[in-house]
CSV table of C-alpha atoms and ligand atoms in Angstrom, one decimal:
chain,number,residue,atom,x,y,z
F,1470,UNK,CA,-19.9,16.5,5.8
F,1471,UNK,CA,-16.6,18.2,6.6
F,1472,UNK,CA,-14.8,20.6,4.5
F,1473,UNK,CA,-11.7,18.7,3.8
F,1474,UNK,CA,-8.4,20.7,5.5
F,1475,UNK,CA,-5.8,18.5,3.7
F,1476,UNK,CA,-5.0,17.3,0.6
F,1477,UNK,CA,-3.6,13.9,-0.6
F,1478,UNK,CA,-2.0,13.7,-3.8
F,1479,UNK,CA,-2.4,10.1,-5.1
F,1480,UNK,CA,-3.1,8.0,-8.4
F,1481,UNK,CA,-5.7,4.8,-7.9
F,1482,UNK,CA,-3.5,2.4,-9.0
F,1483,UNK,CA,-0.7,2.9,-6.6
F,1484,UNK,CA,-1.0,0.4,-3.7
F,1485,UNK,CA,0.2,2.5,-1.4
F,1486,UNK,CA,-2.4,5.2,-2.0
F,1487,UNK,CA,-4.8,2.7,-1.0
F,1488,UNK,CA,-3.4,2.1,2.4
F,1489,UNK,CA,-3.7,5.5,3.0
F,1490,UNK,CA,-7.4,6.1,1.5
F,1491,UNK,CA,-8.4,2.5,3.5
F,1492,UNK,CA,-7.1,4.0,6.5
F,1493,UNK,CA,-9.4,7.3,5.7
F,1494,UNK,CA,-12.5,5.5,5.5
F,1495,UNK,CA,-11.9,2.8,8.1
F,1496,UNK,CA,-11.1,6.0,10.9
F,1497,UNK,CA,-14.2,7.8,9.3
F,1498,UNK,CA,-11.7,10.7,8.2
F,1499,UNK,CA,-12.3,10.6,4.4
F,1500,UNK,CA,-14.0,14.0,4.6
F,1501,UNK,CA,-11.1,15.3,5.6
F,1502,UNK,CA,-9.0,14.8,2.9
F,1503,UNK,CA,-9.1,16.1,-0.8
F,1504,UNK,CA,-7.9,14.0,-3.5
F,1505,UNK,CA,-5.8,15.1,-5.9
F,1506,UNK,CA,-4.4,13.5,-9.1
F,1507,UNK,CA,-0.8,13.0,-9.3
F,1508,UNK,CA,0.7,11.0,-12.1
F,1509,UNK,CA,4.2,11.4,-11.7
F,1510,UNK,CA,6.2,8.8,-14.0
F,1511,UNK,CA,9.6,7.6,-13.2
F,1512,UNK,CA,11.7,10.0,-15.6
F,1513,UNK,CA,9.3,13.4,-15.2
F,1514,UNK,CA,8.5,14.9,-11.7
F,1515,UNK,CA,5.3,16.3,-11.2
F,1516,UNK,CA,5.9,20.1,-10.4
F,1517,UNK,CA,3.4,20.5,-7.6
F,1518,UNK,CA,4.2,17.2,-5.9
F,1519,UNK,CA,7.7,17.7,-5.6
F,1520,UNK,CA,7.7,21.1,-3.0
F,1521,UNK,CA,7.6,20.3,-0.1
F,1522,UNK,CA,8.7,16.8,-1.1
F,1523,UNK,CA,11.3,16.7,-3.2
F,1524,UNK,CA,12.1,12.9,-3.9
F,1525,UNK,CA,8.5,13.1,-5.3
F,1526,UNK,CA,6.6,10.5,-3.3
F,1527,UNK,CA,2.8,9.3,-3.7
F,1528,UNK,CA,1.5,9.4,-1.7
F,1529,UNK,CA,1.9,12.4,0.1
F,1530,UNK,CA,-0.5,14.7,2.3
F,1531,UNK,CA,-0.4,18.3,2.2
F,1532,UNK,CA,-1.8,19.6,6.0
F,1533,UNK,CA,-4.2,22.8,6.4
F,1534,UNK,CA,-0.7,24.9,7.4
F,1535,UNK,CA,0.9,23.8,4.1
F,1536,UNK,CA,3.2,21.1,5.3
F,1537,UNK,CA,3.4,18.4,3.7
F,1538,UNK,CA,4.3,14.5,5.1
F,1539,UNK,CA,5.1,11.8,3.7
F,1540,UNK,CA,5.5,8.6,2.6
F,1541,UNK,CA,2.4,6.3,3.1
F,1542,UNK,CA,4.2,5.0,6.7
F,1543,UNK,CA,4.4,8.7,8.1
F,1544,UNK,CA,1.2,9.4,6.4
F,1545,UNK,CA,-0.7,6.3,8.4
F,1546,UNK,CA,0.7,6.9,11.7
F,1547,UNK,CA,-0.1,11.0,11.3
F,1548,UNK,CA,-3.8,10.2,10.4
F,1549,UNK,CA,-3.9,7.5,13.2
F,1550,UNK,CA,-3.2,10.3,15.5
F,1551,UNK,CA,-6.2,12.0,14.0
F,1552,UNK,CA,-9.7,10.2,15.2
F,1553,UNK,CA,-10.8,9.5,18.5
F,1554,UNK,CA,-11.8,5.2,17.5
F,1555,UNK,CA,-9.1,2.6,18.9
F,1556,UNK,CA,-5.7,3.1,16.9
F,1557,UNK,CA,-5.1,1.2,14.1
F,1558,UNK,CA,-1.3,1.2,14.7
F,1559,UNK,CA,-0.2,0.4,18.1
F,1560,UNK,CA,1.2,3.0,20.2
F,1561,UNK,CA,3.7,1.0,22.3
F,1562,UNK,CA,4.5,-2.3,23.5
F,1563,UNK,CA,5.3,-5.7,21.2
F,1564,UNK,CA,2.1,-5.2,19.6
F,1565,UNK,CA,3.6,-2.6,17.9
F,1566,UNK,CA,6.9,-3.4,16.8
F,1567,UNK,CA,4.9,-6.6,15.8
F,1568,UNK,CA,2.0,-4.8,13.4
F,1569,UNK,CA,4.5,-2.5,12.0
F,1570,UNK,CA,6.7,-5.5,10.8
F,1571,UNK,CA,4.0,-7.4,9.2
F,1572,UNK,CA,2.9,-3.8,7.2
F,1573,UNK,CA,6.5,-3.7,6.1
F,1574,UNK,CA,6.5,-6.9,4.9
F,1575,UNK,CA,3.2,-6.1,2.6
F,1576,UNK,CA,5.0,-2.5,1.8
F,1577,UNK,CA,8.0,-5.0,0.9
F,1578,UNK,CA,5.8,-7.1,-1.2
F,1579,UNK,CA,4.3,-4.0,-2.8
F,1580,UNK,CA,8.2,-2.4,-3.3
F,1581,UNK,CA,8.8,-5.3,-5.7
F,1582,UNK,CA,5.6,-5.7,-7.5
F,1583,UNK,CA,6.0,-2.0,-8.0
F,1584,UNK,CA,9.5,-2.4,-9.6
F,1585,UNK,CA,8.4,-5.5,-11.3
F,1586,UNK,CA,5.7,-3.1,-13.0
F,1587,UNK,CA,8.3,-0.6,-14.2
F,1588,UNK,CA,10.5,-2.9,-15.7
F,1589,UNK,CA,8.0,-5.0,-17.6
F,1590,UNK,CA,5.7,-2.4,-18.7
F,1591,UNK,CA,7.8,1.1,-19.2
F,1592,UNK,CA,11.6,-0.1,-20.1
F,1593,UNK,CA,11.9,-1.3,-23.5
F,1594,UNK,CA,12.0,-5.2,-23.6
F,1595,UNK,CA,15.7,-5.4,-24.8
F,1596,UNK,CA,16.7,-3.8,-21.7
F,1597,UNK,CA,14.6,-5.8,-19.3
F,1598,UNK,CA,17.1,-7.7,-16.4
F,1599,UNK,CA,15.7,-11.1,-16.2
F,1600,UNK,CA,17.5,-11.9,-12.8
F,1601,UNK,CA,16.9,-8.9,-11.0
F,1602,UNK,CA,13.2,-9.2,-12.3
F,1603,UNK,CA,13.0,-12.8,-11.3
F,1604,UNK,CA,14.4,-12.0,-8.0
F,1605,UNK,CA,11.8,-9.2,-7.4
F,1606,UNK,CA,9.1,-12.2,-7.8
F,1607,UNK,CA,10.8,-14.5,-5.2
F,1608,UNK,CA,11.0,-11.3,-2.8
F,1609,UNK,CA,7.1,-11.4,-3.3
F,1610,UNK,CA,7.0,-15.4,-2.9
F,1611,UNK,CA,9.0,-15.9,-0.1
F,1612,UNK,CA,7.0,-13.1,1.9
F,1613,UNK,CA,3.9,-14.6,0.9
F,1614,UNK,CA,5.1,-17.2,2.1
F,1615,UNK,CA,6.0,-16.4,5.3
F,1616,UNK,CA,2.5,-14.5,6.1
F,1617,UNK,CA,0.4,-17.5,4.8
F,1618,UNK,CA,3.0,-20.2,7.3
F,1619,UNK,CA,3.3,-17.9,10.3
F,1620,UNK,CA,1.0,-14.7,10.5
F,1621,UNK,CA,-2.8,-15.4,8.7
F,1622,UNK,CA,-4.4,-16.1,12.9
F,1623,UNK,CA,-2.7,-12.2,13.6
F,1624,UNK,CA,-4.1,-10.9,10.2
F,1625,UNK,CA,-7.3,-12.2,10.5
F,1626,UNK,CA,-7.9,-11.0,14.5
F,1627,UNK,CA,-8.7,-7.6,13.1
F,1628,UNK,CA,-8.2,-4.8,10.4
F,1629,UNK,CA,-5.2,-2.7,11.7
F,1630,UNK,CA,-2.4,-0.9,10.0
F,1631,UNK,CA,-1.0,-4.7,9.0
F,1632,UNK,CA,-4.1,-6.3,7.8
F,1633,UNK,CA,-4.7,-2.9,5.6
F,1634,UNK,CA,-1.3,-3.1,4.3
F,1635,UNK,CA,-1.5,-6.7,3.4
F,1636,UNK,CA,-5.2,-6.4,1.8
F,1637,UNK,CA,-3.6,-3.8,-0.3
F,1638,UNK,CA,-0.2,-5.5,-1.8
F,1639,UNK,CA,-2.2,-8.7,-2.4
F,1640,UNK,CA,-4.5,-6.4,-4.4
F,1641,UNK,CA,-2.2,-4.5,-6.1
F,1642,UNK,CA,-1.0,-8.3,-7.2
F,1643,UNK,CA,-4.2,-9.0,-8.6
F,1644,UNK,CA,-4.0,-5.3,-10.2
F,1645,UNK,CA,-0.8,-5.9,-12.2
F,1646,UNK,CA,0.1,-9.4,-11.5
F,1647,UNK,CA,-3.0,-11.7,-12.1
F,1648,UNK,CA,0.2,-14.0,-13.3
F,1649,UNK,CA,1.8,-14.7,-10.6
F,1650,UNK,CA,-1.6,-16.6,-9.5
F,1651,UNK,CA,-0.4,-15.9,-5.5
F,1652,UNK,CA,-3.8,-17.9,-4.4
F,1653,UNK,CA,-2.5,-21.3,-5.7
F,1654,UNK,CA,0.3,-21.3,-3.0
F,1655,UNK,CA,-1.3,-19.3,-0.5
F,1656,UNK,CA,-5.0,-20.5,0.3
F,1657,UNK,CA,-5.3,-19.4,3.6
F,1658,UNK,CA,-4.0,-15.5,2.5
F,1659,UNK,CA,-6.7,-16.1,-0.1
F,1660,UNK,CA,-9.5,-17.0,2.3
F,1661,UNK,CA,-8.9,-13.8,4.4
F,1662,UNK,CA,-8.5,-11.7,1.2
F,1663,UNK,CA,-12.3,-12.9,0.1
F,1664,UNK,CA,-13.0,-11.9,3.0
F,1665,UNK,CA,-11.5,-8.4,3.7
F,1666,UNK,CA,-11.6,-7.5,0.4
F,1667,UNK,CA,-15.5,-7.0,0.3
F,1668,UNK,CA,-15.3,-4.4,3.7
F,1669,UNK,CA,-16.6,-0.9,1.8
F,1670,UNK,CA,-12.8,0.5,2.1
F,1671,UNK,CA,-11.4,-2.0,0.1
F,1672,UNK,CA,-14.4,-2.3,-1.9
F,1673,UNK,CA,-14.3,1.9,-2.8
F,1674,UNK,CA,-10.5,1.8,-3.1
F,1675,UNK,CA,-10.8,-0.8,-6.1
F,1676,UNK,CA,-7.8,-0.2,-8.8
F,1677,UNK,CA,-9.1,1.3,-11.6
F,1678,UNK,CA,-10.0,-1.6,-14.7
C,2011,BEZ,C1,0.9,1.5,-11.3
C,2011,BEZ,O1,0.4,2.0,-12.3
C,2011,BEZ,O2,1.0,0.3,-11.2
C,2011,BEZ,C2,1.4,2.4,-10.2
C,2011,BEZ,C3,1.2,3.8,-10.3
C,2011,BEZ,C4,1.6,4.6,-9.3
C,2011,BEZ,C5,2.3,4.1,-8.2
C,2011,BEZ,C6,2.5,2.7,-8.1
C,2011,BEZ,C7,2.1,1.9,-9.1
């Protein structure tokens, strides 16, 4: 075992920490990287997290010189860059442009049900926006959607940067939105997330209960 040499400040539930701890284990890099708890909320930075990055992002990665990169896009491709196995991002061609798209639509999907969260379980009920909330959902059902009609074959040819990303958001769904009961519409997503949801990153990157 490595000493680690960087630091990655996180929180378990946050779906975008998980991309970038899946990413860790499935390039063999986890002993590399320290963890360190960040609970930033909304309203109250967290001192530490916030040099070097000011907007405050989780996740973020402090390097062995003390620079610090971010957010969980930057954060995938710099740690791709990192191990000698076959990228799991694509360095040029369609394949690329293609993979990337598909991760932003899970980081899209994640974006929302991350909103969603805020709204529903820290502003007080009285204040909630129904439309904007009911808006952030359809974001989430249309891009389901979408990636059970057009892209399950491309997610299920291997775990790459947009297989991860997708395993993640529909995770973080279960997480905070058991609700929204996303299998019912989506059986084919739900297949490959039985699936990919047992491989020992997903598995040891679990949500806290
Ligand atoms: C959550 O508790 O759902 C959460 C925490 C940190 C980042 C994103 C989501």
């Amino acid at each position: 075992m490595s000493v680690p040499s960087m630091t990655l400040f996180h929180n378990p539930a946050s779906p975008f920490v998980r991309k970038v701890r899946v990413l860790l284990i499935e390039t063999g890099q986890q002993d590399r990287v320290a963890l360190l708890a960040s609970m930033p909320s909304p309203v109250a930075p967290d001192a530490q997290l916030v040099q070097g990055n000011p907007v405050g992002k989780i996740p973020a990665l402090r390097l062995a010189d003390g620079s610090v990169v971010h957010d969980s896009r930057v954060i995938l491709d710099y740690l791709d860059h990192q191990h000698v196995g076959n990228p799991l991002i694509p360095r040029d061609g369609s394949a690329r442009w293609r993979r990337l798209t598909l991760a932003s639509m899970a980081d899209g999907i994640m974006d929302a049900a991350v909103l969603v969260r805020y709204e529903s379980a820290l502003r007080p009920v009285e204040k909630h926006w129904a439309p904007w909330l009911d808006e952030q959902r359809n974001k989430i059902r249309r891009t389901l959607a979408e990636l059970e009609q057009d892209a399950i074959a491309e997610l299920a040819s291997h775990f790459d940067v947009a297989s991860i990303s997708v395993a993640c958001a529909l995770g973080y769904l279960d997480f905070r939105h058991p609700d929204m009961h996303w299998r019912a519409d989506n059986p084919k997503l739900a297949a490959w997330y039985a699936e990919v949801g047992q491989r020992p990153s997903m598995l040891e990157t679990q949500p806290p209960v």
